[in-house]
mmCIF file of C-alpha atoms in Angstrom:
data_model
loop_
_atom_site.group_PDB
_atom_site.id
_atom_site.type_symbol
_atom_site.label_atom_id
_atom_site.label_comp_id
_atom_site.label_asym_id
_atom_site.label_seq_id
_atom_site.Cartn_x
_atom_site.Cartn_y
_atom_site.Cartn_z
ATOM 1 C CA ALA I 225 71.336 109.901 66.954
ATOM 2 C CA THR I 226 71.605 107.866 70.117
ATOM 3 C CA SER I 227 74.896 106.331 69.103
ATOM 4 C CA THR I 228 76.824 109.401 70.123
ATOM 5 C CA LEU I 229 75.211 109.357 73.547
ATOM 6 C CA ASN I 230 75.891 105.691 74.004
ATOM 7 C CA ALA I 231 79.580 105.785 73.240
ATOM 8 C CA PRO I 232 81.121 103.764 76.061
ATOM 9 C CA GLN I 233 82.992 105.895 78.532
ATOM 10 C CA GLY I 234 85.946 103.557 78.329
ATOM 11 C CA GLU I 235 86.292 104.014 74.609
ATOM 12 C CA VAL I 236 85.908 107.742 74.903
ATOM 13 C CA ASP I 237 88.602 107.840 77.559
ATOM 14 C CA SER I 238 91.078 105.736 75.656
ATOM 15 C CA LEU I 239 90.516 107.860 72.570
ATOM 16 C CA MET I 240 91.164 110.972 74.596
ATOM 17 C CA HIS I 241 94.342 109.441 75.927
ATOM 18 C CA GLU I 242 95.425 108.470 72.460
ATOM 19 C CA VAL I 243 95.012 112.021 71.251
ATOM 20 C CA ALA I 244 96.708 113.385 74.341
ATOM 21 C CA ASP I 245 99.597 110.936 74.002
ATOM 22 C CA GLU I 246 100.154 111.940 70.422
ATOM 23 C CA ALA I 247 100.152 115.581 71.376
ATOM 24 C CA GLY I 248 102.492 114.822 74.266
ATOM 25 C CA LEU I 249 99.997 116.057 76.817
ATOM 26 C CA GLU I 250 99.317 114.726 80.251
ATOM 27 C CA LEU I 251 95.596 114.424 80.774
ATOM 28 C CA ASN I 252 94.337 115.886 83.985
ATOM 29 C CA MET I 253 93.418 112.789 85.950
ATOM 30 C CA ASP I 254 91.070 114.725 88.182
ATOM 31 C CA MET I 255 88.795 115.932 85.448
ATOM 32 C CA PRO I 256 85.271 116.118 86.750
ATOM 33 C CA GLN I 257 83.168 113.259 85.532
ATOM 34 C CA SER I 258 79.916 113.907 83.827
ATOM 35 C CA SER I 259 78.207 110.994 85.500
ATOM 36 C CA THR I 260 77.175 110.624 89.101
ATOM 37 C CA SER I 261 79.755 110.124 91.765
ATOM 38 C CA ILE I 262 78.750 106.577 92.588
ATOM 39 C CA ALA I 263 79.590 103.220 91.121
ATOM 40 C CA SER I 264 77.541 102.577 88.029
ATOM 41 C CA SER I 265 77.238 99.623 85.747
ATOM 42 C CA GLN I 266 79.593 101.595 83.533
ATOM 43 C CA SER I 267 82.300 101.326 86.185
ATOM 44 C CA THR I 268 81.786 97.584 86.345
ATOM 45 C CA LYS I 269 82.060 97.353 82.574
ATOM 46 C CA GLU I 270 85.293 99.275 82.687
ATOM 47 C CA GLN I 271 86.742 96.884 85.248
ATOM 48 C CA ASP I 272 85.580 93.983 83.068
ATOM 49 C CA GLU I 273 87.411 95.513 80.136
ATOM 50 C CA LEU I 274 90.622 95.635 82.171
ATOM 51 C CA SER I 275 90.148 91.996 83.222
ATOM 52 C CA ALA I 276 89.742 90.891 79.633
ATOM 53 C CA ARG I 277 92.812 92.750 78.453
ATOM 54 C CA LEU I 278 94.937 91.547 81.356
ATOM 55 C CA ALA I 279 93.814 87.980 80.713
ATOM 56 C CA ARG I 280 94.767 88.276 77.061
ATOM 57 C CA LEU I 281 98.274 89.389 77.957
ATOM 58 C CA ARG I 282 98.637 86.488 80.341
ATOM 59 C CA GLN I 283 97.942 84.059 77.519
ATOM 60 C CA ALA I 284 100.293 85.746 75.106
ATOM 61 C CA VAL N 498 50.910 101.398 90.575
ATOM 62 C CA VAL N 499 54.186 100.523 92.147
ATOM 63 C CA VAL N 500 56.731 103.218 91.921
ATOM 64 C CA ARG N 501 60.169 101.839 92.445
ATOM 65 C CA SER N 502 62.159 104.782 93.469
ATOM 66 C CA ALA N 503 65.730 104.676 92.390
ATOM 67 C CA SER N 504 68.022 104.647 95.347
ATOM 68 C CA ILE N 505 69.122 108.187 95.610
ATOM 69 C CA VAL N 506 72.546 108.623 96.991
ATOM 70 C CA GLY N 507 73.661 112.081 97.740
ATOM 71 C CA PRO N 508 76.769 113.580 99.210
ATOM 72 C CA GLY N 509 75.917 111.618 102.350
ATOM 73 C CA GLU N 510 77.668 108.637 100.828
ATOM 74 C CA PRO N 511 81.282 109.677 100.639
ATOM 75 C CA ALA N 512 82.415 106.051 100.607
ATOM 76 C CA LEU N 513 80.719 105.452 97.277
ATOM 77 C CA ALA N 514 82.088 108.637 95.794
ATOM 78 C CA LYS N 515 85.578 107.744 96.975
ATOM 79 C CA GLN N 516 85.289 104.253 95.566
ATOM 80 C CA LYS N 517 84.268 105.621 92.203
ATOM 81 C CA HIS N 518 87.125 108.093 92.265
ATOM 82 C CA HIS N 519 89.703 105.352 92.830
ATOM 83 C CA HIS N 520 88.044 103.108 90.278
ATOM 84 C CA ARG N 521 88.321 105.872 87.707
ATOM 85 C CA LYS N 522 91.951 106.631 88.397
ATOM 86 C CA ALA N 523 92.843 102.953 88.411
ATOM 87 C CA PHE N 524 91.022 102.478 85.142
ATOM 88 C CA GLU N 525 92.856 105.373 83.547
ATOM 89 C CA CYS N 526 96.297 104.222 84.683
ATOM 90 C CA ILE N 527 95.824 100.565 83.831
ATOM 91 C CA SER N 528 94.203 101.307 80.465
ATOM 92 C CA ARG N 529 97.232 103.347 79.519
ATOM 93 C CA ALA N 530 99.588 100.684 80.855
ATOM 94 C CA LEU N 531 97.779 98.046 78.805
ATOM 95 C CA LYS N 532 97.940 100.132 75.675
ATOM 96 C CA LEU N 533 101.726 100.309 75.956
ATOM 97 C CA ASP N 534 102.043 96.728 77.118
ATOM 98 C CA GLU N 535 99.959 95.349 74.265
ATOM 99 C CA GLU N 536 102.407 96.628 71.685
ATOM 100 C CA ASP N 537 105.216 94.216 70.942
ATOM 101 C CA ARG N 538 107.838 96.859 71.249
ATOM 102 C CA GLY N 539 105.853 99.009 73.601
ATOM 103 C CA ARG N 540 107.362 101.265 76.209
ATOM 104 C CA LYS N 541 107.419 98.652 78.961
ATOM 105 C CA GLU N 542 109.183 100.923 81.413
ATOM 106 C CA GLN N 543 106.338 103.398 81.217
ATOM 107 C CA ALA N 544 103.840 100.570 81.391
ATOM 108 C CA ILE N 545 105.437 99.361 84.624
ATOM 109 C CA GLU N 546 105.025 102.788 86.219
ATOM 110 C CA LEU N 547 101.412 103.045 85.099
ATOM 111 C CA TYR N 548 100.605 99.574 86.401
ATOM 112 C CA LYS N 549 102.088 100.536 89.753
ATOM 113 C CA ARG N 550 99.945 103.663 89.951
ATOM 114 C CA GLY N 551 96.867 101.719 88.906
ATOM 115 C CA ILE N 552 97.566 99.053 91.527
ATOM 116 C CA GLU N 553 97.811 101.729 94.230
ATOM 117 C CA GLU N 554 94.463 103.162 93.190
ATOM 118 C CA LEU N 555 92.851 99.729 93.172
ATOM 119 C CA GLU N 556 94.187 99.070 96.662
ATOM 120 C CA LYS N 557 92.762 102.365 97.905
ATOM 121 C CA GLY N 558 89.434 101.615 96.284
ATOM 122 C CA ILE N 559 89.241 98.109 97.722
ATOM 123 C CA ALA N 560 90.107 99.375 101.190
ATOM 124 C CA ILE N 561 86.903 101.408 101.279
ATOM 125 C CA GLU N 562 84.218 99.708 103.299
ATOM 126 C CA ILE N 563 80.904 99.491 101.524
ATOM 127 C CA ILE N 564 78.181 99.248 104.123
ATOM 128 C CA GLY N 565 74.582 99.676 103.121
ATOM 129 C CA GLN N 566 71.588 98.122 101.504
ATOM 130 C CA GLY N 567 70.009 98.581 98.133
ATOM 131 C CA ASP N 568 70.918 98.638 94.494
ATOM 132 C CA VAL N 569 73.690 101.164 94.667
ATOM 133 C CA PHE N 570 75.423 99.348 97.471
ATOM 134 C CA ASP N 571 75.056 96.006 95.732
ATOM 135 C CA ARG N 572 76.600 97.541 92.664
ATOM 136 C CA ALA N 573 79.402 99.043 94.717
ATOM 137 C CA LYS N 574 80.143 95.661 96.309
ATOM 138 C CA HIS N 575 80.146 94.066 92.884
ATOM 139 C CA LEU N 576 82.561 96.702 91.660
ATOM 140 C CA LYS N 577 84.784 96.036 94.646
ATOM 141 C CA ASP N 578 84.975 92.345 93.717
ATOM 142 C CA LYS N 579 85.947 93.252 90.174
ATOM 143 C CA MET N 580 88.594 95.632 91.431
ATOM 144 C CA ARG N 581 89.977 92.916 93.689
ATOM 145 C CA ALA N 582 90.239 90.521 90.740
ATOM 146 C CA ASN N 583 91.985 93.142 88.640
ATOM 147 C CA LEU N 584 94.365 93.963 91.460
ATOM 148 C CA ALA N 585 95.580 90.364 91.451
ATOM 149 C CA MET N 586 95.859 90.284 87.668
ATOM 150 C CA ALA N 587 97.633 93.625 87.426
ATOM 151 C CA LYS N 588 100.105 92.545 90.108
ATOM 152 C CA ASP N 589 100.823 89.341 88.202
ATOM 153 C CA ARG N 590 101.367 91.260 85.001
ATOM 154 C CA LEU N 591 103.623 93.769 86.734
ATOM 155 C CA GLU N 592 105.715 90.939 88.108
ATOM 156 C CA VAL N 593 106.107 89.422 84.640
ATOM 157 C CA LEU N 594 107.270 92.752 83.235
ATOM 158 C CA VAL N 595 109.664 93.459 86.097
ATOM 159 C CA THR N 596 111.141 89.967 85.902
ATOM 160 C CA GLY N 597 111.563 90.311 82.142
ATOM 161 C CA ARG N 598 113.263 93.648 82.566
ATOM 162 C CA ASN N 599 115.668 92.295 85.167
ATOM 163 C CA LEU N 600 116.579 89.337 82.963
ATOM 164 C CA ALA N 601 117.217 91.634 80.023
ATOM 165 C CA ALA N 602 119.393 93.849 82.197
ATOM 166 C CA ARG N 603 121.496 90.914 83.346
ATOM 167 C CA LYS N 604 122.141 89.771 79.785
ATOM 168 C CA LYS N 605 123.671 93.107 78.840
#
């Protein structure tokens, strides 16, 4: 199933943080990334996600 | 047959690797800040600290000069623009939270 491979990194990360938060753990921020070490379209998408959420708070 | 080789960027491009590193850290901090901030009775104090850390990472990432040609560099420049936009927005949000906190403190 490709869906597992295509899970957006952002969603995966926030899920991991959710689990870690609940367990009271501090995630190691320097965890090696599986992807390449250069900016990818994924990185851009992640920044877009932050923009959207910040914009929503501004309107609230 | 035209073979368009993907721009291969190796360890010779530390600027791009550094940019990605700061992007990632900023994303992690600000995502967590947002998660707290989005809750009505969220832990705003913690959110403030996470925003501050995220803002620092964005500033470090934006400070990196991206010089080069090709897809990867275009993408890196694009990412830099996005980071710059988010820096402004995160700073605005931080200010709102800090102002709100100070007002609440004065009322007590």
